[in-house]
Coordinates of C-alpha atoms in Angstrom, one line a residue:
X125 CA 242.3 50.9 -40.1
X126 CA 238.7 52.0 -40.7
X127 CA 236.8 49.6 -42.9
X128 CA 234.8 51.3 -45.6
X129 CA 231.4 50.0 -46.7
X130 CA 228.5 51.4 -48.8
X131 CA 226.4 52.0 -45.7
X132 CA 226.7 54.4 -42.8
X133 CA 230.2 53.3 -41.7
X134 CA 229.1 51.5 -38.5
X135 CA 227.1 48.5 -39.9
X136 CA 229.1 45.6 -41.4
X137 CA 228.2 42.2 -42.7
X138 CA 230.6 40.4 -40.4
X139 CA 231.4 40.8 -36.7
X140 CA 235.1 40.8 -37.5
X141 CA 234.6 44.1 -39.5
X142 CA 233.2 46.0 -36.5
X143 CA 234.6 49.3 -35.4
X144 CA 232.4 50.3 -32.4
X145 CA 231.1 53.8 -32.5
X146 CA 232.7 54.6 -29.2
X147 CA 236.1 53.6 -30.6
X148 CA 235.6 55.7 -33.8
X149 CA 234.6 58.8 -31.8
X150 CA 237.5 58.3 -29.3
X151 CA 239.9 58.1 -32.2
X152 CA 238.8 61.6 -33.3
X153 CA 239.4 62.8 -29.8
X154 CA 242.9 61.3 -29.8
X155 CA 243.7 63.1 -33.0
X156 CA 242.7 66.4 -31.5
X157 CA 244.9 65.7 -28.5
X158 CA 247.8 64.9 -30.7
X159 CA 247.4 68.2 -32.5
X160 CA 247.7 69.9 -29.1
X161 CA 250.8 67.8 -28.1
X162 CA 249.0 66.1 -25.3
X163 CA 248.5 62.6 -26.7
X164 CA 251.8 60.9 -25.8
X165 CA 250.7 59.8 -22.3
X166 CA 247.5 58.4 -23.6
X167 CA 248.9 56.3 -26.5
X168 CA 249.4 53.1 -24.5
X169 CA 245.9 53.2 -23.1
X170 CA 244.5 53.9 -26.5
X171 CA 246.2 50.8 -27.9
X172 CA 244.7 48.8 -25.1
X173 CA 241.2 50.0 -25.9
X174 CA 241.7 49.1 -29.6
X175 CA 242.6 45.6 -28.6
X176 CA 239.6 45.2 -26.4
X177 CA 237.3 46.4 -29.2
X178 CA 238.0 43.2 -31.1
X179 CA 235.5 40.4 -31.0
X180 CA 236.0 37.9 -28.2
X181 CA 237.3 34.6 -29.6
X182 CA 235.2 31.5 -28.5
X183 CA 237.0 29.0 -26.4
X184 CA 236.1 26.0 -28.6
X185 CA 234.6 23.9 -25.8
X186 CA 230.9 24.0 -26.6
X187 CA 228.7 24.5 -29.7
X188 CA 229.3 27.8 -31.4
X189 CA 226.7 30.6 -31.0
X190 CA 228.0 33.7 -32.6
X191 CA 226.4 37.1 -32.2
X192 CA 226.5 40.2 -34.3
X193 CA 227.4 43.7 -32.9
X194 CA 224.7 45.1 -30.8
X195 CA 223.4 48.6 -31.6
X196 CA 221.9 49.0 -28.1
X197 CA 223.4 51.9 -26.2
X198 CA 225.8 50.7 -23.5
X199 CA 225.7 47.1 -24.7
X200 CA 229.5 46.8 -25.2
X201 CA 231.8 47.8 -22.4
X202 CA 235.5 48.4 -23.3
X203 CA 236.8 46.6 -20.2
X204 CA 238.8 43.4 -20.5
X205 CA 236.6 40.3 -20.5
X206 CA 237.1 37.9 -17.6
X207 CA 238.9 34.7 -18.6
X208 CA 236.5 32.0 -19.7
X209 CA 237.8 29.6 -17.0
X210 CA 237.0 32.1 -14.3
X211 CA 233.5 32.9 -15.6
X212 CA 232.6 29.2 -15.9
X213 CA 234.4 28.0 -12.8
X214 CA 233.4 30.6 -10.2
X215 CA 229.6 30.6 -10.0
X216 CA 226.6 30.9 -7.8
X217 CA 224.0 28.4 -8.8
X218 CA 222.6 27.0 -5.5
X219 CA 220.7 24.2 -7.2
X220 CA 224.1 22.6 -7.7
X221 CA 225.8 23.5 -4.5
X222 CA 226.9 26.4 -2.3
X223 CA 230.6 26.6 -3.0
X224 CA 231.7 28.6 -6.0
X225 CA 233.3 25.5 -7.6
X226 CA 230.2 23.3 -7.0
X227 CA 228.2 24.3 -10.1
X228 CA 231.0 23.5 -12.5
X229 CA 231.5 20.2 -10.8
X230 CA 227.9 19.2 -10.5
X231 CA 225.9 20.8 -13.3
X232 CA 226.8 18.1 -15.9
X233 CA 223.7 16.3 -14.7
X234 CA 221.4 19.1 -16.1
X235 CA 219.6 18.0 -19.3
X236 CA 219.0 21.0 -21.6
X237 CA 217.3 19.0 -24.4
X238 CA 214.3 18.8 -24.7
X239 CA 213.6 22.2 -23.1
X240 CA 210.5 24.5 -23.1
X241 CA 209.7 27.8 -21.6
X242 CA 206.0 28.5 -20.7
X243 CA 204.9 32.1 -21.0
X244 CA 201.7 32.7 -19.1
X245 CA 199.7 35.2 -17.0
X246 CA 198.5 38.5 -18.2
X247 CA 199.3 38.2 -21.9
X248 CA 197.0 38.0 -24.9
X249 CA 199.1 35.2 -26.5
X250 CA 200.3 32.8 -23.9
X251 CA 202.3 29.9 -25.3
X252 CA 205.0 27.4 -24.7
X253 CA 208.2 28.0 -26.6
X254 CA 210.6 25.2 -27.5
X255 CA 214.2 26.2 -26.9
X256 CA 214.9 26.0 -30.7
X257 CA 212.0 28.4 -31.3
X258 CA 213.5 30.9 -28.9
X259 CA 216.9 30.6 -30.6
X260 CA 215.3 31.6 -33.9
X261 CA 213.0 34.3 -32.5
X262 CA 215.4 37.2 -33.1
X263 CA 218.9 37.6 -34.4
X264 CA 221.7 36.9 -31.9
X265 CA 223.8 39.8 -30.6
X266 CA 227.0 39.9 -28.5
X267 CA 226.7 42.1 -25.5
X268 CA 229.8 42.6 -23.3
X269 CA 228.4 43.5 -19.9
X270 CA 229.8 44.1 -16.4
X271 CA 228.5 41.6 -13.9
X272 CA 228.4 42.7 -10.2
X273 CA 227.6 40.1 -7.5
X274 CA 226.0 41.2 -4.2
X275 CA 228.8 39.5 -2.5
X276 CA 231.3 42.1 -3.6
X277 CA 233.0 40.5 -6.7
X278 CA 232.6 41.3 -10.3
X279 CA 233.4 40.0 -13.8
X280 CA 233.1 41.2 -17.4
X281 CA 231.3 38.7 -19.6
X282 CA 230.5 38.6 -23.4
X283 CA 227.0 37.2 -23.6
X284 CA 225.1 36.1 -26.7
X285 CA 221.3 36.7 -27.0
X286 CA 218.8 39.4 -27.7
X287 CA 216.7 41.9 -25.8
X288 CA 214.0 40.2 -23.7
X289 CA 211.6 42.8 -25.1
X290 CA 211.7 40.9 -28.4
X291 CA 209.9 38.0 -26.7
X292 CA 207.6 40.2 -24.6
X293 CA 206.2 42.0 -27.6
X294 CA 205.3 38.7 -29.3
X295 CA 203.1 37.5 -26.4
X296 CA 201.3 40.9 -26.1
X297 CA 201.2 41.8 -22.4
X298 CA 197.8 43.1 -21.2
X299 CA 197.6 46.6 -19.7
X300 CA 197.2 45.2 -16.2
X301 CA 200.6 43.4 -16.4
X302 CA 203.0 45.4 -14.2
X303 CA 205.7 42.8 -13.4
X304 CA 207.4 39.8 -15.0
X305 CA 208.3 36.7 -12.9
X306 CA 211.0 34.2 -14.0
X307 CA 211.0 30.6 -12.7
X308 CA 214.0 28.4 -12.7
X309 CA 213.9 24.6 -13.2
X310 CA 213.7 22.7 -9.9
X311 CA 214.4 19.1 -10.7
X312 CA 215.7 17.0 -7.8
X313 CA 216.8 14.3 -10.3
X314 CA 219.3 16.6 -12.1
X315 CA 219.8 19.4 -9.5
X316 CA 221.2 17.8 -6.3
X317 CA 220.6 20.7 -4.0
X318 CA 217.0 21.4 -4.8
X319 CA 215.1 20.6 -1.7
X320 CA 217.7 21.9 0.6
X321 CA 216.7 24.5 3.2
X322 CA 218.8 27.3 1.7
X323 CA 215.9 28.7 -0.4
X324 CA 212.3 28.2 -1.2
X325 CA 212.3 26.2 -4.4
X326 CA 211.8 26.7 -7.3
X327 CA 214.1 29.8 -7.6
X328 CA 212.1 32.8 -8.7
X329 CA 213.0 36.3 -9.7
X330 CA 211.2 39.3 -11.1
X331 CA 211.4 42.6 -12.8
X332 CA 209.1 45.6 -13.2
X333 CA 207.6 45.7 -16.7
X334 CA 209.7 48.7 -17.7
X335 CA 212.8 47.0 -16.5
X336 CA 212.0 43.9 -18.4
X337 CA 211.3 45.9 -21.6
X338 CA 214.5 47.9 -21.4
X339 CA 216.8 47.0 -24.3
X340 CA 219.7 46.1 -22.1
X341 CA 217.8 43.4 -20.4
X342 CA 219.0 40.3 -22.2
X343 CA 217.5 36.9 -22.9
X344 CA 220.8 35.0 -23.1
X345 CA 221.6 31.7 -24.8
X346 CA 225.4 31.9 -24.9
X347 CA 228.6 33.4 -23.7
X348 CA 232.0 33.8 -25.2
X349 CA 230.6 32.9 -28.7
X350 CA 229.3 29.5 -27.6
X351 CA 226.1 28.1 -26.0
X352 CA 225.8 28.6 -22.3
X353 CA 227.6 26.1 -20.1
X354 CA 225.2 24.3 -17.7
X355 CA 226.7 26.1 -14.6
X356 CA 226.0 29.5 -16.1
X357 CA 222.3 28.9 -16.6
X358 CA 221.9 26.8 -19.8
X359 CA 220.0 26.7 -22.0
X360 CA 218.4 30.2 -21.4
X361 CA 218.8 32.8 -18.8
X362 CA 218.2 36.5 -18.1
X363 CA 221.0 39.0 -17.7
X364 CA 220.2 42.4 -16.2
X365 CA 223.6 44.2 -16.1
X366 CA 222.6 47.1 -13.7
X367 CA 221.4 44.8 -11.0
X368 CA 223.2 42.4 -8.7
X369 CA 223.8 39.0 -10.4
X370 CA 221.2 37.0 -8.4
X371 CA 218.4 39.0 -10.2
X372 CA 219.4 37.3 -13.5
X373 CA 217.5 34.1 -13.4
X374 CA 219.1 30.9 -14.8
X375 CA 217.7 27.8 -16.6
X376 CA 214.3 29.4 -17.0
X377 CA 211.2 27.2 -17.5
X378 CA 208.4 29.7 -16.9
X379 CA 207.9 33.4 -17.5
X380 CA 204.7 34.8 -15.9
X381 CA 203.2 38.3 -16.3
X382 CA 201.5 39.6 -13.1
X383 CA 199.8 42.7 -11.7
X384 CA 201.4 42.3 -8.3
X385 CA 205.1 42.3 -7.4
X386 CA 206.2 38.7 -7.4
X387 CA 207.8 37.1 -4.4
X388 CA 211.5 36.4 -5.2
X389 CA 213.8 33.8 -3.8
X390 CA 216.4 35.8 -2.0
X391 CA 213.9 38.5 -0.9
X392 CA 211.8 35.7 0.8
X393 CA 214.9 34.2 2.4
X394 CA 216.3 37.5 3.8
X395 CA 214.1 40.5 3.1
X396 CA 216.3 42.9 5.0
X397 CA 219.4 41.9 3.0
X398 CA 218.0 41.4 -0.6
X399 CA 215.5 43.9 -1.8
X400 CA 213.2 43.3 -4.8
X401 CA 215.0 45.9 -6.9
X402 CA 218.6 45.0 -6.0
X403 CA 220.1 47.7 -8.2
X404 CA 223.9 48.0 -7.9
X405 CA 224.4 50.9 -5.5
X406 CA 227.7 51.8 -3.8
X407 CA 225.8 54.1 -1.4
X408 CA 223.6 51.3 0.0
X409 CA 225.6 48.7 2.0
X410 CA 224.5 45.1 2.5
X411 CA 223.8 44.8 6.3
X412 CA 227.0 42.7 6.6
X413 CA 229.4 44.4 4.2
X414 CA 230.1 47.5 2.2
X415 CA 229.1 47.8 -1.4
X416 CA 231.4 50.7 -2.1
X417 CA 234.1 48.6 -3.8
X418 CA 234.4 45.3 -5.6
X419 CA 237.0 42.6 -6.4
X420 CA 237.3 41.8 -10.1
X421 CA 237.7 38.1 -10.5
X422 CA 241.1 37.5 -12.3
X423 CA 242.7 40.5 -10.6
X424 CA 243.6 38.7 -7.4
X425 CA 247.4 39.3 -7.4
X426 CA 249.3 40.5 -4.4
X427 CA 249.1 44.2 -5.4
X428 CA 245.6 44.1 -6.9
X429 CA 243.4 46.9 -5.6
X430 CA 239.6 46.7 -5.3
X431 CA 237.6 48.7 -7.8
X432 CA 235.1 51.4 -6.9
X433 CA 231.6 50.2 -7.5
X434 CA 229.6 52.3 -9.9
X435 CA 225.9 53.3 -9.4
X436 CA 223.8 51.0 -11.5
X437 CA 227.0 49.1 -12.2
X438 CA 228.0 51.9 -14.6
X439 CA 224.8 51.8 -16.6
X440 CA 223.3 55.0 -15.0
X441 CA 223.1 56.8 -18.3
X442 CA 221.0 54.1 -19.8
X443 CA 218.7 53.1 -16.9
X444 CA 218.8 55.9 -14.3
X445 CA 215.5 57.4 -15.7
X446 CA 213.7 54.2 -14.7
X447 CA 214.1 55.2 -11.0
X448 CA 213.6 59.0 -11.2
X449 CA 212.1 60.2 -8.0
X450 CA 212.5 56.9 -6.2
X451 CA 214.2 56.6 -2.8
X452 CA 217.0 54.2 -3.7
X453 CA 217.7 53.4 -0.1
X454 CA 214.1 52.5 0.6
X455 CA 213.7 50.6 -2.7
X456 CA 217.0 48.8 -2.5

């Protein structure tokens, strides 16, 4: 049932009233098919899409952090979200261990209050933000993004946050600022694997300025309608859905604006395997495995098939223009 309001038909006061534009437009397409007698075979899949359009229910394990519907193009995929237990129990967060189960087991030691994020470098208004200031800086939105790991597995996660551009505009980058560097906390007292030889600590990542300003680049504070679990990058992280997951820095303590491309953790560790851009690309294999397909976590049954990996993780329509004219095999 379409909910009627006094506005344009897509904006509602409560998240529970949302009918996404894509669903509304697909409903019209379905009616046209029914008029032509071709809709019967699509009815079941349509019902599934309708169910997936509903707001994800929070698991009730951590403090609630609801987000309103996002108006950003591409911000809500219609794919089924990964189970919360999988998204929080199967993680890469090397500060807490190298096995997928290590972060969930070890990250309880992370202290997320008090927490500050220092914004510095080539900006007119450098400043230190308290985490509560960041939480109030812009209205929270729910974004349901695909997540693709460079290791060949994927998830679908409902994040809560707002576009990183909201923060960037407030600090007024200078014209010479071409890149944004993100620095993760490196505290041996609370992160037992900091100091290991796996990486050069602290963990650092970076984006080109236009990538950082893109509305899909998310400053995330929550997932599944609640605050971020420690193992997923609490209390604040970046999510860049068209890039491999390691580009999305967790537990951020510093954001630095630079003129030169920043050195990043995995690029320093293995330059031939992990490029600076690390855009999801099925046509550019990792030196040790193919990137043409992926294993969706939660679909590990006996007859489960791997999914085909999409260029830019399926966000080509939104971000492809950022790389027009670039050799994506050279700038991998």
